């Protein structure tokens, strides 16, 4: 249950509190990346629910509940492996989606460097601590943050941030998979112990 709550908190933080949350606008967001976060949050919610039923099964010494607990853990483990493969294969697509969102905002600003577009591109620059697409000519006239000494390429920063966040998701996924395996092992041991005790009685 605690692991499930931790996973939910981690997924919600990446979605709403991390740097990637700045890419979630009213119109567009990197759907491929956020899809993985939604799977992570859903897995955490399922783990919390399953953990509760596992505790009930252990307390009541119910083979049926513990068997159901094992089956649910097996489904969660399969979902984790699928999500891990999905994240590994889709990393390039997620980076391209996030870069495309910035490039669209950049192009809109170049066409009309006033009003709402101006504040939007400055919001991205502040969040990523970058300015423009790299060279000095492209940085001239852009609303860059005042507190950065050397403006870096925003496309490179986006790639680094998405890559780092996906690595975090991968580490959490591996930790959950390990917890799930131990949960399956202990549930089967407990189930066998209950069966042996009842046979002896």
PDB file of N, CA, C and O in Angstrom, residues 164-192:
ATOM      1  N   UNK A 164      15.891  12.515 -18.706  1.00  0.00           N
ATOM      2  CA  UNK A 164      16.096  12.344 -17.263  1.00  0.00           C
ATOM      3  C   UNK A 164      14.816  11.884 -16.571  1.00  0.00           C
ATOM      4  O   UNK A 164      14.853  10.997 -15.702  1.00  0.00           O
ATOM      5  N   UNK A 165      13.679  12.460 -16.965  1.00  0.00           N
ATOM      6  CA  UNK A 165      12.410  12.066 -16.350  1.00  0.00           C
ATOM      7  C   UNK A 165      12.038  10.634 -16.688  1.00  0.00           C
ATOM      8  O   UNK A 165      11.519   9.899 -15.843  1.00  0.00           O
ATOM      9  N   UNK A 166      12.300  10.220 -17.929  1.00  0.00           N
ATOM     10  CA  UNK A 166      12.015   8.841 -18.307  1.00  0.00           C
ATOM     11  C   UNK A 166      12.926   7.870 -17.567  1.00  0.00           C
ATOM     12  O   UNK A 166      12.516   6.746 -17.248  1.00  0.00           O
ATOM     13  N   UNK A 167      14.164   8.292 -17.291  1.00  0.00           N
ATOM     14  CA  UNK A 167      15.048   7.453 -16.482  1.00  0.00           C
ATOM     15  C   UNK A 167      14.487   7.293 -15.064  1.00  0.00           C
ATOM     16  O   UNK A 167      14.551   6.200 -14.488  1.00  0.00           O
ATOM     17  N   UNK A 168      13.945   8.384 -14.502  1.00  0.00           N
ATOM     18  CA  UNK A 168      13.321   8.306 -13.185  1.00  0.00           C
ATOM     19  C   UNK A 168      12.133   7.340 -13.189  1.00  0.00           C
ATOM     20  O   UNK A 168      11.971   6.535 -12.268  1.00  0.00           O
ATOM     21  N   UNK A 169      11.310   7.447 -14.245  1.00  0.00           N
ATOM     22  CA  UNK A 169      10.167   6.542 -14.372  1.00  0.00           C
ATOM     23  C   UNK A 169      10.647   5.095 -14.457  1.00  0.00           C
ATOM     24  O   UNK A 169      10.061   4.184 -13.856  1.00  0.00           O
ATOM     25  N   UNK A 170      11.744   4.861 -15.201  1.00  0.00           N
ATOM     26  CA  UNK A 170      12.297   3.519 -15.323  1.00  0.00           C
ATOM     27  C   UNK A 170      12.790   2.976 -13.993  1.00  0.00           C
ATOM     28  O   UNK A 170      12.547   1.807 -13.661  1.00  0.00           O
ATOM     29  N   UNK A 171      13.462   3.822 -13.210  1.00  0.00           N
ATOM     30  CA  UNK A 171      13.960   3.392 -11.896  1.00  0.00           C
ATOM     31  C   UNK A 171      12.795   3.038 -10.971  1.00  0.00           C
ATOM     32  O   UNK A 171      12.819   2.012 -10.276  1.00  0.00           O
ATOM     33  N   UNK A 172      11.764   3.895 -10.970  1.00  0.00           N
ATOM     34  CA  UNK A 172      10.586   3.619 -10.146  1.00  0.00           C
ATOM     35  C   UNK A 172       9.909   2.329 -10.602  1.00  0.00           C
ATOM     36  O   UNK A 172       9.473   1.514  -9.779  1.00  0.00           O
ATOM     37  N   UNK A 173       9.832   2.131 -11.926  1.00  0.00           N
ATOM     38  CA  UNK A 173       9.230   0.903 -12.466  1.00  0.00           C
ATOM     39  C   UNK A 173       9.970  -0.345 -12.018  1.00  0.00           C
ATOM     40  O   UNK A 173       9.353  -1.355 -11.656  1.00  0.00           O
ATOM     41  N   UNK A 174      11.309  -0.290 -12.034  1.00  0.00           N
ATOM     42  CA  UNK A 174      12.114  -1.432 -11.587  1.00  0.00           C
ATOM     43  C   UNK A 174      11.888  -1.694 -10.103  1.00  0.00           C
ATOM     44  O   UNK A 174      11.765  -2.849  -9.672  1.00  0.00           O
ATOM     45  N   UNK A 175      11.818  -0.617  -9.305  1.00  0.00           N
ATOM     46  CA  UNK A 175      11.574  -0.768  -7.867  1.00  0.00           C
ATOM     47  C   UNK A 175      10.206  -1.399  -7.608  1.00  0.00           C
ATOM     48  O   UNK A 175      10.064  -2.283  -6.741  1.00  0.00           O
ATOM     49  N   UNK A 176       9.200  -0.962  -8.363  1.00  0.00           N
ATOM     50  CA  UNK A 176       7.852  -1.530  -8.213  1.00  0.00           C
ATOM     51  C   UNK A 176       7.861  -3.000  -8.616  1.00  0.00           C
ATOM     52  O   UNK A 176       7.254  -3.847  -7.951  1.00  0.00           O
ATOM     53  N   UNK A 177       8.560  -3.320  -9.718  1.00  0.00           N
ATOM     54  CA  UNK A 177       8.624  -4.712 -10.179  1.00  0.00           C
ATOM     55  C   UNK A 177       9.263  -5.603  -9.114  1.00  0.00           C
ATOM     56  O   UNK A 177       8.794  -6.717  -8.856  1.00  0.00           O
ATOM     57  N   UNK A 178      10.329  -5.098  -8.477  1.00  0.00           N
ATOM     58  CA  UNK A 178      10.972  -5.860  -7.406  1.00  0.00           C
ATOM     59  C   UNK A 178      10.033  -6.093  -6.243  1.00  0.00           C
ATOM     60  O   UNK A 178       9.936  -7.211  -5.704  1.00  0.00           O
ATOM     61  N   UNK A 179       9.315  -5.038  -5.840  1.00  0.00           N
ATOM     62  CA  UNK A 179       8.346  -5.163  -4.754  1.00  0.00           C
ATOM     63  C   UNK A 179       7.250  -6.153  -5.114  1.00  0.00           C
ATOM     64  O   UNK A 179       6.816  -6.959  -4.281  1.00  0.00           O
ATOM     65  N   UNK A 180       6.805  -6.115  -6.373  1.00  0.00           N
ATOM     66  CA  UNK A 180       5.747  -7.014  -6.837  1.00  0.00           C
ATOM     67  C   UNK A 180       6.200  -8.466  -6.794  1.00  0.00           C
ATOM     68  O   UNK A 180       5.436  -9.351  -6.382  1.00  0.00           O
ATOM     69  N   UNK A 181       7.438  -8.729  -7.215  1.00  0.00           N
ATOM     70  CA  UNK A 181       7.960 -10.096  -7.200  1.00  0.00           C
ATOM     71  C   UNK A 181       8.015 -10.637  -5.766  1.00  0.00           C
ATOM     72  O   UNK A 181       7.590 -11.770  -5.500  1.00  0.00           O
ATOM     73  N   UNK A 182       8.531  -9.813  -4.840  1.00  0.00           N
ATOM     74  CA  UNK A 182       8.575 -10.233  -3.439  1.00  0.00           C
ATOM     75  C   UNK A 182       7.160 -10.470  -2.903  1.00  0.00           C
ATOM     76  O   UNK A 182       6.930 -11.421  -2.143  1.00  0.00           O
ATOM     77  N   UNK A 183       6.218  -9.608  -3.291  1.00  0.00           N
ATOM     78  CA  UNK A 183       4.830  -9.784  -2.857  1.00  0.00           C
ATOM     79  C   UNK A 183       4.249 -11.093  -3.359  1.00  0.00           C
ATOM     80  O   UNK A 183       3.544 -11.797  -2.613  1.00  0.00           O
ATOM     81  N   UNK A 184       4.545 -11.453  -4.613  1.00  0.00           N
ATOM     82  CA  UNK A 184       4.043 -12.719  -5.166  1.00  0.00           C
ATOM     83  C   UNK A 184       4.657 -13.913  -4.436  1.00  0.00           C
ATOM     84  O   UNK A 184       3.966 -14.894  -4.131  1.00  0.00           O
ATOM     85  N   UNK A 185       5.956 -13.841  -4.166  1.00  0.00           N
ATOM     86  CA  UNK A 185       6.637 -14.948  -3.474  1.00  0.00           C
ATOM     87  C   UNK A 185       6.053 -15.153  -2.077  1.00  0.00           C
ATOM     88  O   UNK A 185       5.679 -16.275  -1.686  1.00  0.00           O
ATOM     89  N   UNK A 186       5.940 -14.047  -1.316  1.00  0.00           N
ATOM     90  CA  UNK A 186       5.439 -14.164   0.059  1.00  0.00           C
ATOM     91  C   UNK A 186       3.970 -14.582   0.095  1.00  0.00           C
ATOM     92  O   UNK A 186       3.554 -15.305   1.011  1.00  0.00           O
ATOM     93  N   UNK A 187       3.184 -14.126  -0.879  1.00  0.00           N
ATOM     94  CA  UNK A 187       1.771 -14.521  -0.892  1.00  0.00           C
ATOM     95  C   UNK A 187       1.624 -16.018  -1.150  1.00  0.00           C
ATOM     96  O   UNK A 187       0.780 -16.686  -0.530  1.00  0.00           O
ATOM     97  N   UNK A 188       2.442 -16.580  -2.030  1.00  0.00           N
ATOM     98  CA  UNK A 188       2.380 -18.013  -2.299  1.00  0.00           C
ATOM     99  C   UNK A 188       2.875 -18.820  -1.095  1.00  0.00           C
ATOM    100  O   UNK A 188       2.311 -19.868  -0.758  1.00  0.00           O
ATOM    101  N   UNK A 189       3.938 -18.328  -0.441  1.00  0.00           N
ATOM    102  CA  UNK A 189       4.438 -19.007   0.767  1.00  0.00           C
ATOM    103  C   UNK A 189       3.362 -19.015   1.847  1.00  0.00           C
ATOM    104  O   UNK A 189       3.116 -20.040   2.508  1.00  0.00           O
ATOM    105  N   UNK A 190       2.701 -17.869   2.040  1.00  0.00           N
ATOM    106  CA  UNK A 190       1.651 -17.767   3.048  1.00  0.00           C
ATOM    107  C   UNK A 190       0.468 -18.667   2.699  1.00  0.00           C
ATOM    108  O   UNK A 190      -0.101 -19.329   3.574  1.00  0.00           O
ATOM    109  N   UNK A 191       0.115 -18.696   1.432  1.00  0.00           N
ATOM    110  CA  UNK A 191      -1.007 -19.528   0.984  1.00  0.00           C
ATOM    111  C   UNK A 191      -0.708 -21.010   1.244  1.00  0.00           C
ATOM    112  O   UNK A 191      -1.568 -21.758   1.729  1.00  0.00           O
ATOM    113  N   UNK A 192       0.521 -21.424   0.929  1.00  0.00           N
ATOM    114  CA  UNK A 192       0.918 -22.820   1.170  1.00  0.00           C
ATOM    115  C   UNK A 192       0.953 -23.133   2.665  1.00  0.00           C
ATOM    116  O   UNK A 192       0.565 -24.234   3.098  1.00  0.00           O
TER     117      UNK A 192
END
